[in-house]
GROMACS .gro file of C-alpha atoms in nm:
model
  179
    1PHE     CA    1   1.685   2.340   3.771
    2LEU     CA    2   1.792   2.555   3.475
    3ILE     CA    3   2.054   2.335   3.421
    4ALA     CA    4   1.844   2.026   3.397
    5CYS     CA    5   1.565   2.173   3.179
    6LEU     CA    6   1.815   2.271   2.895
    7ILE     CA    7   1.951   1.905   2.922
    8LEU     CA    8   1.612   1.791   2.873
    9SER     CA    9   1.548   2.048   2.621
   10PHE     CA   10   1.838   1.887   2.428
   11ILE     CA   11   1.785   1.531   2.434
   12PHE     CA   12   1.402   1.607   2.293
   13LEU     CA   13   1.591   1.820   2.049
   14PHE     CA   14   1.792   1.532   1.953
   15LYS     CA   15   1.512   1.318   1.949
   16VAL     CA   16   1.326   1.509   1.706
   17PHE     CA   17   1.602   1.587   1.472
   18GLU     CA   18   1.744   1.226   1.473
   19SER     CA   19   1.580   1.084   1.221
   20PHE     CA   20   1.725   1.351   0.980
   21ILE     CA   21   2.087   1.327   1.091
   22VAL     CA   22   2.153   1.021   0.811
   23ILE     CA   23   1.973   1.221   0.552
   24LEU     CA   24   2.143   1.554   0.625
   25LEU     CA   25   2.480   1.365   0.670
   26PHE     CA   26   2.403   1.211   0.318
   27ALA     CA   27   2.329   1.529   0.144
   28GLY     CA   28   2.601   1.712   0.280
   29ILE     CA   29   2.856   1.399   0.124
   30ILE     CA   30   2.683   1.462  -0.219
   31ALA     CA   31   2.735   1.846  -0.176
   32ILE     CA   32   3.063   1.793  -0.117
   33ALA     CA   33   3.089   1.564  -0.410
   34PHE     CA   34   2.897   1.758  -0.669
   35HIS     CA   35   3.071   2.131  -0.556
   36PRO     CA   36   3.274   2.088  -0.864
   37LEU     CA   37   3.009   2.078  -1.068
   38TYR     CA   38   2.816   2.358  -0.894
   39ASP     CA   39   3.095   2.564  -0.936
   40ARG     CA   40   3.085   2.502  -1.314
   41ILE     CA   41   2.719   2.558  -1.359
   42LEU     CA   42   2.742   2.891  -1.104
   43LYS     CA   43   3.003   3.006  -1.349
   44ALA     CA   44   2.805   2.916  -1.637
   45VAL     CA   45   2.477   3.080  -1.516
   46ARG     CA   46   2.692   3.421  -1.387
   47GLY     CA   47   2.697   3.397  -1.067
   48LYS     CA   48   2.302   3.309  -0.988
   49GLU     CA   49   2.328   3.052  -0.712
   50ARG     CA   50   1.989   3.018  -0.668
   51VAL     CA   51   1.983   2.882  -1.045
   52ALA     CA   52   2.319   2.682  -0.997
   53SER     CA   53   2.201   2.496  -0.662
   54LEU     CA   54   1.875   2.413  -0.868
   55LEU     CA   55   2.035   2.318  -1.150
   56THR     CA   56   2.287   2.085  -0.972
   57CYS     CA   57   2.018   1.934  -0.754
   58LEU     CA   58   1.831   1.819  -1.073
   59LEU     CA   59   2.191   1.695  -1.208
   60VAL     CA   60   2.229   1.478  -0.877
   61LEU     CA   61   1.841   1.367  -0.926
   62VAL     CA   62   1.924   1.257  -1.283
   63ILE     CA   63   2.269   1.120  -1.227
   64ILE     CA   64   2.223   0.947  -0.882
   65VAL     CA   65   1.853   0.861  -0.793
   66VAL     CA   66   1.692   0.753  -1.128
   67PRO     CA   67   1.981   0.494  -1.247
   68MET     CA   68   1.913   0.345  -0.846
   69VAL     CA   69   1.551   0.330  -0.906
   70ILE     CA   70   1.586   0.135  -1.259
   71PHE     CA   71   1.848  -0.050  -1.133
   72PHE     CA   72   1.586  -0.179  -0.872
   73LEU     CA   73   1.289  -0.194  -1.089
   74LEU     CA   74   1.521  -0.446  -1.293
   75LEU     CA   75   1.654  -0.640  -1.014
   76GLY     CA   76   1.301  -0.734  -0.884
   77LYS     CA   77   1.207  -0.813  -1.283
   78GLN     CA   78   1.488  -1.033  -1.335
   79ALA     CA   79   1.467  -1.229  -0.965
   80PHE     CA   80   1.110  -1.316  -1.100
   81GLU     CA   81   1.205  -1.424  -1.450
   82THR     CA   82   1.457  -1.601  -1.315
   83TYR     CA   83   1.271  -1.838  -1.067
   84LYS     CA   84   0.985  -1.886  -1.370
   85PHE     CA   85   1.308  -1.997  -1.607
   86ILE     CA   86   1.428  -2.241  -1.332
   87GLN     CA   87   1.082  -2.356  -1.253
   88HIS     CA   88   1.020  -2.375  -1.646
   89GLU     CA   89   1.293  -2.570  -1.671
   90ILE     CA   90   1.281  -2.803  -1.374
   91GLN     CA   91   0.900  -2.912  -1.434
   92PHE     CA   92   1.007  -2.965  -1.824
   93GLY     CA   93   1.326  -3.190  -1.752
   94VAL     CA   94   1.573  -2.980  -1.944
   95LEU     CA   95   1.761  -2.973  -1.591
   96ASP     CA   96   1.729  -3.327  -1.533
   97PRO     CA   97   2.041  -3.455  -1.715
   98TYR     CA   98   2.264  -3.188  -1.489
   99ILE     CA   99   2.062  -3.240  -1.132
  100LYS     CA  100   1.980  -3.596  -1.176
  101TRP     CA  101   2.120  -3.745  -0.821
  102GLN     CA  102   2.314  -4.051  -0.985
  103SER     CA  103   2.587  -4.146  -1.196
  104GLY     CA  104   2.569  -3.966  -1.522
  105GLY     CA  105   2.437  -3.660  -1.321
  106LEU     CA  106   2.697  -3.318  -1.348
  107ILE     CA  107   2.647  -3.250  -0.995
  108TYR     CA  108   2.648  -3.601  -0.883
  109ASP     CA  109   2.946  -3.698  -1.079
  110SER     CA  110   3.132  -3.352  -0.965
  111LEU     CA  111   3.114  -3.428  -0.599
  112GLY     CA  112   3.303  -3.775  -0.673
  113SER     CA  113   3.521  -3.805  -0.345
  114ILE     CA  114   3.371  -3.563  -0.127
  115ARG     CA  115   2.970  -3.783  -0.207
  116GLU     CA  116   3.207  -4.092  -0.077
  117GLN     CA  117   3.312  -3.916   0.186
  118LEU     CA  118   2.955  -3.801   0.316
  119ASN     CA  119   2.827  -4.106   0.223
  120GLY     CA  120   2.896  -4.216   0.594
  121PHE     CA  121   2.743  -3.926   0.756
  122VAL     CA  122   2.467  -3.809   0.572
  123ASP     CA  123   2.202  -4.015   0.334
  124LEU     CA  124   2.285  -3.820   0.031
  125ASN     CA  125   2.019  -4.096  -0.155
  126SER     CA  126   1.738  -3.864   0.009
  127VAL     CA  127   1.844  -3.574  -0.123
  128ASP     CA  128   1.584  -3.376  -0.360
  129LEU     CA  129   1.796  -3.175  -0.562
  130LYS     CA  130   1.525  -3.047  -0.784
  131GLY     CA  131   1.315  -2.956  -0.497
  132SER     CA  132   1.601  -2.790  -0.327
  133ILE     CA  133   1.651  -2.625  -0.621
  134THR     CA  134   1.340  -2.469  -0.662
  135ASP     CA  135   1.297  -2.370  -0.315
  136ALA     CA  136   1.617  -2.205  -0.307
  137ALA     CA  137   1.507  -1.984  -0.634
  138LYS     CA  138   1.152  -1.933  -0.442
  139THR     CA  139   1.292  -1.811  -0.145
  140VAL     CA  140   1.537  -1.559  -0.310
  141THR     CA  141   1.218  -1.444  -0.534
  142SER     CA  142   1.022  -1.419  -0.213
  143PHE     CA  143   1.292  -1.185  -0.045
  144LEU     CA  144   1.326  -0.975  -0.317
  145VAL     CA  145   0.940  -0.935  -0.372
  146GLY     CA  146   0.893  -0.890   0.007
  147GLN     CA  147   1.159  -0.608  -0.003
  148SER     CA  148   1.012  -0.434  -0.282
  149ALA     CA  149   0.687  -0.449  -0.106
  150MET     CA  150   0.867  -0.332   0.146
  151ILE     CA  151   1.023  -0.069  -0.044
  152LEU     CA  152   0.688   0.032  -0.191
  153LYS     CA  153   0.521   0.043   0.173
  154GLU     CA  154   0.775   0.275   0.296
  155PHE     CA  155   0.697   0.496  -0.037
  156GLY     CA  156   0.560   0.813   0.186
  157PHE     CA  157   0.870   0.810   0.386
  158LEU     CA  158   1.110   0.750   0.106
  159LEU     CA  159   0.951   1.086  -0.071
  160PHE     CA  160   0.954   1.270   0.265
  161SER     CA  161   1.333   1.190   0.294
  162GLY     CA  162   1.421   1.233  -0.053
  163PHE     CA  163   1.215   1.596  -0.047
  164VAL     CA  164   1.416   1.695   0.266
  165MET     CA  165   1.772   1.529   0.144
  166PHE     CA  166   1.724   1.758  -0.170
  167PHE     CA  167   1.555   2.068   0.039
  168ALA     CA  168   1.890   2.055   0.232
  169LEU     CA  169   2.105   1.996  -0.091
  170TYR     CA  170   2.012   2.263  -0.230
  171TYR     CA  171   2.095   2.511   0.050
  172PHE     CA  172   2.463   2.333   0.102
  173PHE     CA  173   2.501   2.416  -0.292
  174LYS     CA  174   2.363   2.758  -0.235
  175ASP     CA  175   2.508   2.888   0.109
  176GLY     CA  176   2.799   2.612   0.115
  177ALA     CA  177   3.070   2.884   0.110
  178VAL     CA  178   2.882   3.079   0.424
  179LEU     CA  179   2.869   2.695   0.610
   0.00000   0.00000   0.00000
């Protein structure tokens, strides 16, 4: 009976810590990668482990997290601007010489022999290239905006996970030699 209770307790304990395992592993990997920097900062602050650990955590934040956040913000902005650009260019006919589905169109002429081989199987005259390009741009933009919305929706969890990761990272740096 005691062994069954212990096994059940360990299963429940694992369920509680399951969501933290990835965060702790990520913090461990970062601690290993930045440990030489921690050692240099520790020498610079004359052996004050708490100060060195805190400064190293702040540097990790600046070196990794800030550029990643900026990258995703710029990616979303660029996707939206690209969609607007494609929609504008198609609407005002700037892309017509390239996408018209007849002789003289860049895509039409580029496909040459492939177009002739496919003509027996697919009705290529019914292809709406403008609509397809607009739909593709809209789909990609919608996906990226949806991902951004999901990130914002999960912002609380991201903050909590980031706090746990940096808390663990602080102690991995501070007590890394003991661990």
